[in-house]
Amino acid sequence: MTQGFADNRALQAMLIWLVVLWVWMALEPFNRFDWLLENLLVFIYGALLIATYRRFAFSNRSYALFTVFMSLHLVGSHYTYSEVPLGFWLQDWLDLSRNHYDRIVHFSFGLLIAYPFWELLIRAAGVRRSWSYLLVMVTVLGFSGFYEALEGLVAMIVSPELGAAYLGTQGDEWDAQKDTFLAFAGSMITMFIVWRSTQSR
């Protein structure tokens, strides 16, 4: 039975955290138009999760994973991904050639969102457990590739002059492929952990 939102203190706390962080990150972003573009999907998916809560509520574990991922994204949208201070700190510390914050978030998409996808496939779609792990990885791969294509299309149509900042390629022509692979790799790790945990039950 779905726990009502009014009784779910943990979910309420997560929502408050995201609203506070969103307001904070909305204050004087590095580039206001880029911030708006980056937040379009936040509005869409946030509204979708709220609208479908009564019909399908994820576990608090999944909502916590959503919260961590959205927090990373909101920070990235404030600075633009290629200008996040944490990425520069890692760049200096590890002597990297570029700011890798965007790579971290793409990897985190697969690592963190794979479990909610798995939960959705198992509980709502009735997918066999034996097939679920592969289907989640394929789903993450598909979503990630679709997002890269959509991102490029939006940059060309809405604001070509903002393309480099919005896409965050930092001069790497293979940026989209690397980001997609990292998301896929993250989903593989999560599905291995889920598989191992289900085997031990």
PDB file of C-alpha atoms in Angstrom:
ATOM      1  CA  MET A   1       0.000   0.000   0.000  1.00  0.00           C
ATOM      2  CA  THR A   2       1.344   3.440  -0.940  1.00  0.00           C
ATOM      3  CA  GLN A   3       2.283   5.590   2.031  1.00  0.00           C
ATOM      4  CA  GLY A   4       0.560   8.943   1.832  1.00  0.00           C
ATOM      5  CA  PHE A   5       2.817  11.930   1.314  1.00  0.00           C
ATOM      6  CA  ALA A   6       1.483  13.530   4.510  1.00  0.00           C
ATOM      7  CA  ASP A   7       2.805  10.545   6.509  1.00  0.00           C
ATOM      8  CA  ASN A   8       6.121  10.164   4.683  1.00  0.00           C
ATOM      9  CA  ARG A   9       8.487  12.344   6.721  1.00  0.00           C
ATOM     10  CA  ALA A  10      11.572  11.193   4.868  1.00  0.00           C
ATOM     11  CA  LEU A  11      10.100  12.143   1.495  1.00  0.00           C
ATOM     12  CA  GLN A  12       8.961  15.488   2.862  1.00  0.00           C
ATOM     13  CA  ALA A  13      12.505  16.207   4.061  1.00  0.00           C
ATOM     14  CA  MET A  14      13.923  15.311   0.634  1.00  0.00           C
ATOM     15  CA  LEU A  15      11.449  17.594  -1.112  1.00  0.00           C
ATOM     16  CA  ILE A  16      12.230  20.483   1.235  1.00  0.00           C
ATOM     17  CA  TRP A  17      15.956  19.977   0.648  1.00  0.00           C
ATOM     18  CA  LEU A  18      15.501  20.071  -3.138  1.00  0.00           C
ATOM     19  CA  VAL A  19      13.292  23.172  -3.038  1.00  0.00           C
ATOM     20  CA  VAL A  20      15.785  25.003  -0.789  1.00  0.00           C
ATOM     21  CA  LEU A  21      18.719  23.948  -2.975  1.00  0.00           C
ATOM     22  CA  TRP A  22      16.857  24.923  -6.149  1.00  0.00           C
ATOM     23  CA  VAL A  23      16.112  28.404  -4.772  1.00  0.00           C
ATOM     24  CA  TRP A  24      19.724  28.791  -3.642  1.00  0.00           C
ATOM     25  CA  MET A  25      21.086  27.685  -7.012  1.00  0.00           C
ATOM     26  CA  ALA A  26      18.617  29.996  -8.793  1.00  0.00           C
ATOM     27  CA  LEU A  27      20.249  33.031  -7.193  1.00  0.00           C
ATOM     28  CA  GLU A  28      22.696  34.690  -9.583  1.00  0.00           C
ATOM     29  CA  PRO A  29      23.634  31.632 -11.675  1.00  0.00           C
ATOM     30  CA  PHE A  30      26.742  31.792 -13.861  1.00  0.00           C
ATOM     31  CA  ASN A  31      24.558  32.114 -16.954  1.00  0.00           C
ATOM     32  CA  ARG A  32      20.834  32.703 -16.455  1.00  0.00           C
ATOM     33  CA  PHE A  33      19.729  31.366 -19.846  1.00  0.00           C
ATOM     34  CA  ASP A  34      21.861  28.238 -19.515  1.00  0.00           C
ATOM     35  CA  TRP A  35      20.407  27.735 -16.019  1.00  0.00           C
ATOM     36  CA  LEU A  36      16.900  27.912 -17.466  1.00  0.00           C
ATOM     37  CA  LEU A  37      17.696  25.386 -20.200  1.00  0.00           C
ATOM     38  CA  GLU A  38      19.298  23.011 -17.692  1.00  0.00           C
ATOM     39  CA  ASN A  39      16.213  23.244 -15.458  1.00  0.00           C
ATOM     40  CA  LEU A  40      13.622  22.441 -18.131  1.00  0.00           C
ATOM     41  CA  LEU A  41      13.980  18.712 -17.506  1.00  0.00           C
ATOM     42  CA  VAL A  42      13.922  19.317 -13.738  1.00  0.00           C
ATOM     43  CA  PHE A  43      10.487  20.905 -14.089  1.00  0.00           C
ATOM     44  CA  ILE A  44       9.216  18.157 -16.411  1.00  0.00           C
ATOM     45  CA  TYR A  45      10.416  15.152 -14.412  1.00  0.00           C
ATOM     46  CA  GLY A  46       9.603  16.764 -11.068  1.00  0.00           C
ATOM     47  CA  ALA A  47       6.031  17.385 -12.220  1.00  0.00           C
ATOM     48  CA  LEU A  48       5.823  13.815 -13.558  1.00  0.00           C
ATOM     49  CA  LEU A  49       6.929  12.294 -10.232  1.00  0.00           C
ATOM     50  CA  ILE A  50       4.412  14.415  -8.340  1.00  0.00           C
ATOM     51  CA  ALA A  51       1.548  13.704 -10.761  1.00  0.00           C
ATOM     52  CA  THR A  52       2.089   9.923 -10.665  1.00  0.00           C
ATOM     53  CA  TYR A  53       2.732   9.575  -6.909  1.00  0.00           C
ATOM     54  CA  ARG A  54      -0.750   8.238  -6.143  1.00  0.00           C
ATOM     55  CA  ARG A  55      -0.626   5.663  -8.955  1.00  0.00           C
ATOM     56  CA  PHE A  56       2.989   4.612  -8.459  1.00  0.00           C
ATOM     57  CA  ALA A  57       5.114   5.691  -5.534  1.00  0.00           C
ATOM     58  CA  PHE A  58       8.753   4.692  -5.577  1.00  0.00           C
ATOM     59  CA  SER A  59      10.425   3.462  -2.405  1.00  0.00           C
ATOM     60  CA  ASN A  60      12.138   6.035  -0.196  1.00  0.00           C
ATOM     61  CA  ARG A  61      15.431   4.494  -1.301  1.00  0.00           C
ATOM     62  CA  SER A  62      14.645   5.430  -4.897  1.00  0.00           C
ATOM     63  CA  TYR A  63      13.520   8.916  -3.899  1.00  0.00           C
ATOM     64  CA  ALA A  64      16.778   9.351  -1.980  1.00  0.00           C
ATOM     65  CA  LEU A  65      18.738   8.373  -5.111  1.00  0.00           C
ATOM     66  CA  PHE A  66      16.665  10.840  -7.165  1.00  0.00           C
ATOM     67  CA  THR A  67      17.449  13.503  -4.551  1.00  0.00           C
ATOM     68  CA  VAL A  68      21.212  12.954  -4.706  1.00  0.00           C
ATOM     69  CA  PHE A  69      21.195  13.041  -8.509  1.00  0.00           C
ATOM     70  CA  MET A  70      19.013  16.143  -8.672  1.00  0.00           C
ATOM     71  CA  SER A  71      21.278  17.872  -6.144  1.00  0.00           C
ATOM     72  CA  LEU A  72      24.304  17.211  -8.356  1.00  0.00           C
ATOM     73  CA  HIS A  73      22.394  18.492 -11.379  1.00  0.00           C
ATOM     74  CA  LEU A  74      21.188  21.657  -9.647  1.00  0.00           C
ATOM     75  CA  VAL A  75      24.748  22.547  -8.667  1.00  0.00           C
ATOM     76  CA  GLY A  76      25.858  21.940 -12.260  1.00  0.00           C
ATOM     77  CA  SER A  77      23.072  24.111 -13.653  1.00  0.00           C
ATOM     78  CA  HIS A  78      24.055  26.994 -11.352  1.00  0.00           C
ATOM     79  CA  TYR A  79      27.674  27.153 -12.481  1.00  0.00           C
ATOM     80  CA  THR A  80      27.264  25.513 -15.920  1.00  0.00           C
ATOM     81  CA  TYR A  81      28.829  22.078 -15.828  1.00  0.00           C
ATOM     82  CA  SER A  82      32.222  23.143 -17.130  1.00  0.00           C
ATOM     83  CA  GLU A  83      32.628  25.807 -14.414  1.00  0.00           C
ATOM     84  CA  VAL A  84      31.724  23.910 -11.221  1.00  0.00           C
ATOM     85  CA  PRO A  85      34.390  24.592  -8.541  1.00  0.00           C
ATOM     86  CA  LEU A  86      34.473  20.945  -7.415  1.00  0.00           C
ATOM     87  CA  GLY A  87      35.440  19.969 -10.966  1.00  0.00           C
ATOM     88  CA  PHE A  88      38.299  22.487 -10.985  1.00  0.00           C
ATOM     89  CA  TRP A  89      39.469  21.200  -7.613  1.00  0.00           C
ATOM     90  CA  LEU A  90      39.550  17.638  -8.962  1.00  0.00           C
ATOM     91  CA  GLN A  91      41.256  18.878 -12.118  1.00  0.00           C
ATOM     92  CA  ASP A  92      44.085  20.441 -10.095  1.00  0.00           C
ATOM     93  CA  TRP A  93      44.303  17.606  -7.585  1.00  0.00           C
ATOM     94  CA  LEU A  94      44.429  14.819 -10.194  1.00  0.00           C
ATOM     95  CA  ASP A  95      46.223  16.892 -12.847  1.00  0.00           C
ATOM     96  CA  LEU A  96      43.386  16.400 -15.350  1.00  0.00           C
ATOM     97  CA  SER A  97      43.090  18.140 -18.707  1.00  0.00           C
ATOM     98  CA  ARG A  98      39.569  19.473 -18.101  1.00  0.00           C
ATOM     99  CA  ASN A  99      36.783  20.006 -15.583  1.00  0.00           C
ATOM    100  CA  HIS A 100      35.178  16.557 -15.191  1.00  0.00           C
ATOM    101  CA  TYR A 101      32.131  17.521 -13.130  1.00  0.00           C
ATOM    102  CA  ASP A 102      29.845  16.756 -16.085  1.00  0.00           C
ATOM    103  CA  ARG A 103      31.415  13.288 -16.367  1.00  0.00           C
ATOM    104  CA  ILE A 104      30.705  12.700 -12.670  1.00  0.00           C
ATOM    105  CA  VAL A 105      27.035  13.612 -13.123  1.00  0.00           C
ATOM    106  CA  HIS A 106      26.606  11.415 -16.222  1.00  0.00           C
ATOM    107  CA  PHE A 107      28.180   8.489 -14.369  1.00  0.00           C
ATOM    108  CA  SER A 108      25.917   9.285 -11.407  1.00  0.00           C
ATOM    109  CA  PHE A 109      22.863   9.151 -13.672  1.00  0.00           C
ATOM    110  CA  GLY A 110      23.531   5.487 -14.361  1.00  0.00           C
ATOM    111  CA  LEU A 111      24.723   4.723 -10.843  1.00  0.00           C
ATOM    112  CA  LEU A 112      21.844   6.442  -9.022  1.00  0.00           C
ATOM    113  CA  ILE A 113      18.863   6.215 -11.390  1.00  0.00           C
ATOM    114  CA  ALA A 114      19.324   2.567 -12.359  1.00  0.00           C
ATOM    115  CA  TYR A 115      17.724   1.363  -9.135  1.00  0.00           C
ATOM    116  CA  PRO A 116      14.522   3.426  -9.554  1.00  0.00           C
ATOM    117  CA  PHE A 117      14.304   2.128 -13.142  1.00  0.00           C
ATOM    118  CA  TRP A 118      14.691  -1.423 -11.805  1.00  0.00           C
ATOM    119  CA  GLU A 119      11.999  -0.841  -9.208  1.00  0.00           C
ATOM    120  CA  LEU A 120       9.666   0.521 -11.881  1.00  0.00           C
ATOM    121  CA  LEU A 121      10.241  -2.465 -14.189  1.00  0.00           C
ATOM    122  CA  ILE A 122       9.756  -5.014 -11.409  1.00  0.00           C
ATOM    123  CA  ARG A 123       6.732  -3.465  -9.689  1.00  0.00           C
ATOM    124  CA  ALA A 124       4.836  -1.726 -12.490  1.00  0.00           C
ATOM    125  CA  ALA A 125       5.842  -3.493 -15.704  1.00  0.00           C
ATOM    126  CA  GLY A 126       6.006  -6.978 -14.222  1.00  0.00           C
ATOM    127  CA  VAL A 127       9.346  -7.736 -15.872  1.00  0.00           C
ATOM    128  CA  ARG A 128      10.978 -11.013 -14.937  1.00  0.00           C
ATOM    129  CA  ARG A 129      13.756 -10.516 -12.402  1.00  0.00           C
ATOM    130  CA  SER A 130      16.204 -12.455 -14.572  1.00  0.00           C
ATOM    131  CA  TRP A 131      15.673  -9.987 -17.447  1.00  0.00           C
ATOM    132  CA  SER A 132      15.351  -6.862 -15.327  1.00  0.00           C
ATOM    133  CA  TYR A 133      19.081  -6.198 -14.856  1.00  0.00           C
ATOM    134  CA  LEU A 134      19.834  -6.142 -18.577  1.00  0.00           C
ATOM    135  CA  LEU A 135      16.697  -4.129 -19.364  1.00  0.00           C
ATOM    136  CA  VAL A 136      17.673  -1.461 -16.843  1.00  0.00           C
ATOM    137  CA  MET A 137      21.134  -1.099 -18.370  1.00  0.00           C
ATOM    138  CA  VAL A 138      19.620  -0.842 -21.866  1.00  0.00           C
ATOM    139  CA  THR A 139      17.096   1.705 -20.587  1.00  0.00           C
ATOM    140  CA  VAL A 140      19.828   3.851 -19.029  1.00  0.00           C
ATOM    141  CA  LEU A 141      21.842   3.604 -22.240  1.00  0.00           C
ATOM    142  CA  GLY A 142      18.800   4.629 -24.286  1.00  0.00           C
ATOM    143  CA  PHE A 143      17.863   7.537 -22.012  1.00  0.00           C
ATOM    144  CA  SER A 144      21.428   8.780 -21.926  1.00  0.00           C
ATOM    145  CA  GLY A 145      21.831   8.636 -25.707  1.00  0.00           C
ATOM    146  CA  PHE A 146      18.443  10.279 -26.220  1.00  0.00           C
ATOM    147  CA  TYR A 147      19.382  13.060 -23.791  1.00  0.00           C
ATOM    148  CA  GLU A 148      22.645  13.747 -25.641  1.00  0.00           C
ATOM    149  CA  ALA A 149      20.776  14.003 -28.947  1.00  0.00           C
ATOM    150  CA  LEU A 150      18.054  16.177 -27.393  1.00  0.00           C
ATOM    151  CA  GLU A 151      20.665  18.381 -25.749  1.00  0.00           C
ATOM    152  CA  GLY A 152      22.369  19.007 -29.083  1.00  0.00           C
ATOM    153  CA  LEU A 153      19.053  19.713 -30.806  1.00  0.00           C
ATOM    154  CA  VAL A 154      17.973  22.187 -28.115  1.00  0.00           C
ATOM    155  CA  ALA A 155      21.327  23.949 -28.298  1.00  0.00           C
ATOM    156  CA  MET A 156      21.042  24.351 -32.090  1.00  0.00           C
ATOM    157  CA  ILE A 157      17.414  25.519 -32.087  1.00  0.00           C
ATOM    158  CA  VAL A 158      17.067  27.564 -28.914  1.00  0.00           C
ATOM    159  CA  SER A 159      20.473  29.142 -28.498  1.00  0.00           C
ATOM    160  CA  PRO A 160      23.309  28.284 -30.918  1.00  0.00           C
ATOM    161  CA  GLU A 161      25.537  30.918 -29.336  1.00  0.00           C
ATOM    162  CA  LEU A 162      25.158  29.194 -25.955  1.00  0.00           C
ATOM    163  CA  GLY A 163      25.868  25.753 -27.368  1.00  0.00           C
ATOM    164  CA  ALA A 164      29.358  25.248 -25.923  1.00  0.00           C
ATOM    165  CA  ALA A 165      28.347  26.289 -22.394  1.00  0.00           C
ATOM    166  CA  TYR A 166      25.118  24.284 -22.466  1.00  0.00           C
ATOM    167  CA  LEU A 167      26.645  21.135 -23.935  1.00  0.00           C
ATOM    168  CA  GLY A 168      29.780  21.389 -21.797  1.00  0.00           C
ATOM    169  CA  THR A 169      31.914  19.592 -24.376  1.00  0.00           C
ATOM    170  CA  GLN A 170      35.020  21.621 -23.505  1.00  0.00           C
ATOM    171  CA  GLY A 171      36.433  20.960 -26.955  1.00  0.00           C
ATOM    172  CA  ASP A 172      35.980  17.163 -26.865  1.00  0.00           C
ATOM    173  CA  GLU A 173      34.246  15.949 -30.045  1.00  0.00           C
ATOM    174  CA  TRP A 174      33.574  12.571 -28.399  1.00  0.00           C
ATOM    175  CA  ASP A 175      32.010  14.127 -25.303  1.00  0.00           C
ATOM    176  CA  ALA A 176      28.501  12.751 -25.947  1.00  0.00           C
ATOM    177  CA  GLN A 177      29.746   9.201 -26.484  1.00  0.00           C
ATOM    178  CA  LYS A 178      31.899   9.288 -23.359  1.00  0.00           C
ATOM    179  CA  ASP A 179      29.035  10.648 -21.265  1.00  0.00           C
ATOM    180  CA  THR A 180      26.700   7.935 -22.536  1.00  0.00           C
ATOM    181  CA  PHE A 181      29.253   5.217 -21.796  1.00  0.00           C
ATOM    182  CA  LEU A 182      29.790   6.532 -18.262  1.00  0.00           C
ATOM    183  CA  ALA A 183      26.052   6.423 -17.568  1.00  0.00           C
ATOM    184  CA  PHE A 184      25.974   2.844 -18.885  1.00  0.00           C
ATOM    185  CA  ALA A 185      28.964   1.914 -16.700  1.00  0.00           C
ATOM    186  CA  GLY A 186      27.250   3.383 -13.651  1.00  0.00           C
ATOM    187  CA  SER A 187      24.120   1.329 -14.338  1.00  0.00           C
ATOM    188  CA  MET A 188      26.228  -1.837 -14.676  1.00  0.00           C
ATOM    189  CA  ILE A 189      27.705  -1.284 -11.217  1.00  0.00           C
ATOM    190  CA  THR A 190      24.304  -0.697  -9.629  1.00  0.00           C
ATOM    191  CA  MET A 191      22.713  -3.688 -11.317  1.00  0.00           C
ATOM    192  CA  PHE A 192      25.584  -5.902 -10.209  1.00  0.00           C
ATOM    193  CA  ILE A 193      25.020  -4.758  -6.618  1.00  0.00           C
ATOM    194  CA  VAL A 194      21.245  -5.322  -6.937  1.00  0.00           C
ATOM    195  CA  TRP A 195      21.810  -8.751  -8.489  1.00  0.00           C
ATOM    196  CA  ARG A 196      24.197  -9.761  -5.703  1.00  0.00           C
ATOM    197  CA  SER A 197      21.786  -8.538  -3.031  1.00  0.00           C
ATOM    198  CA  THR A 198      18.868 -10.468  -4.532  1.00  0.00           C
ATOM    199  CA  GLN A 199      20.991 -13.637  -4.775  1.00  0.00           C
ATOM    200  CA  SER A 200      21.841 -13.503  -1.089  1.00  0.00           C
ATOM    201  CA  ARG A 201      18.182 -13.417   0.015  1.00  0.00           C
TER     202      ARG A 201
END
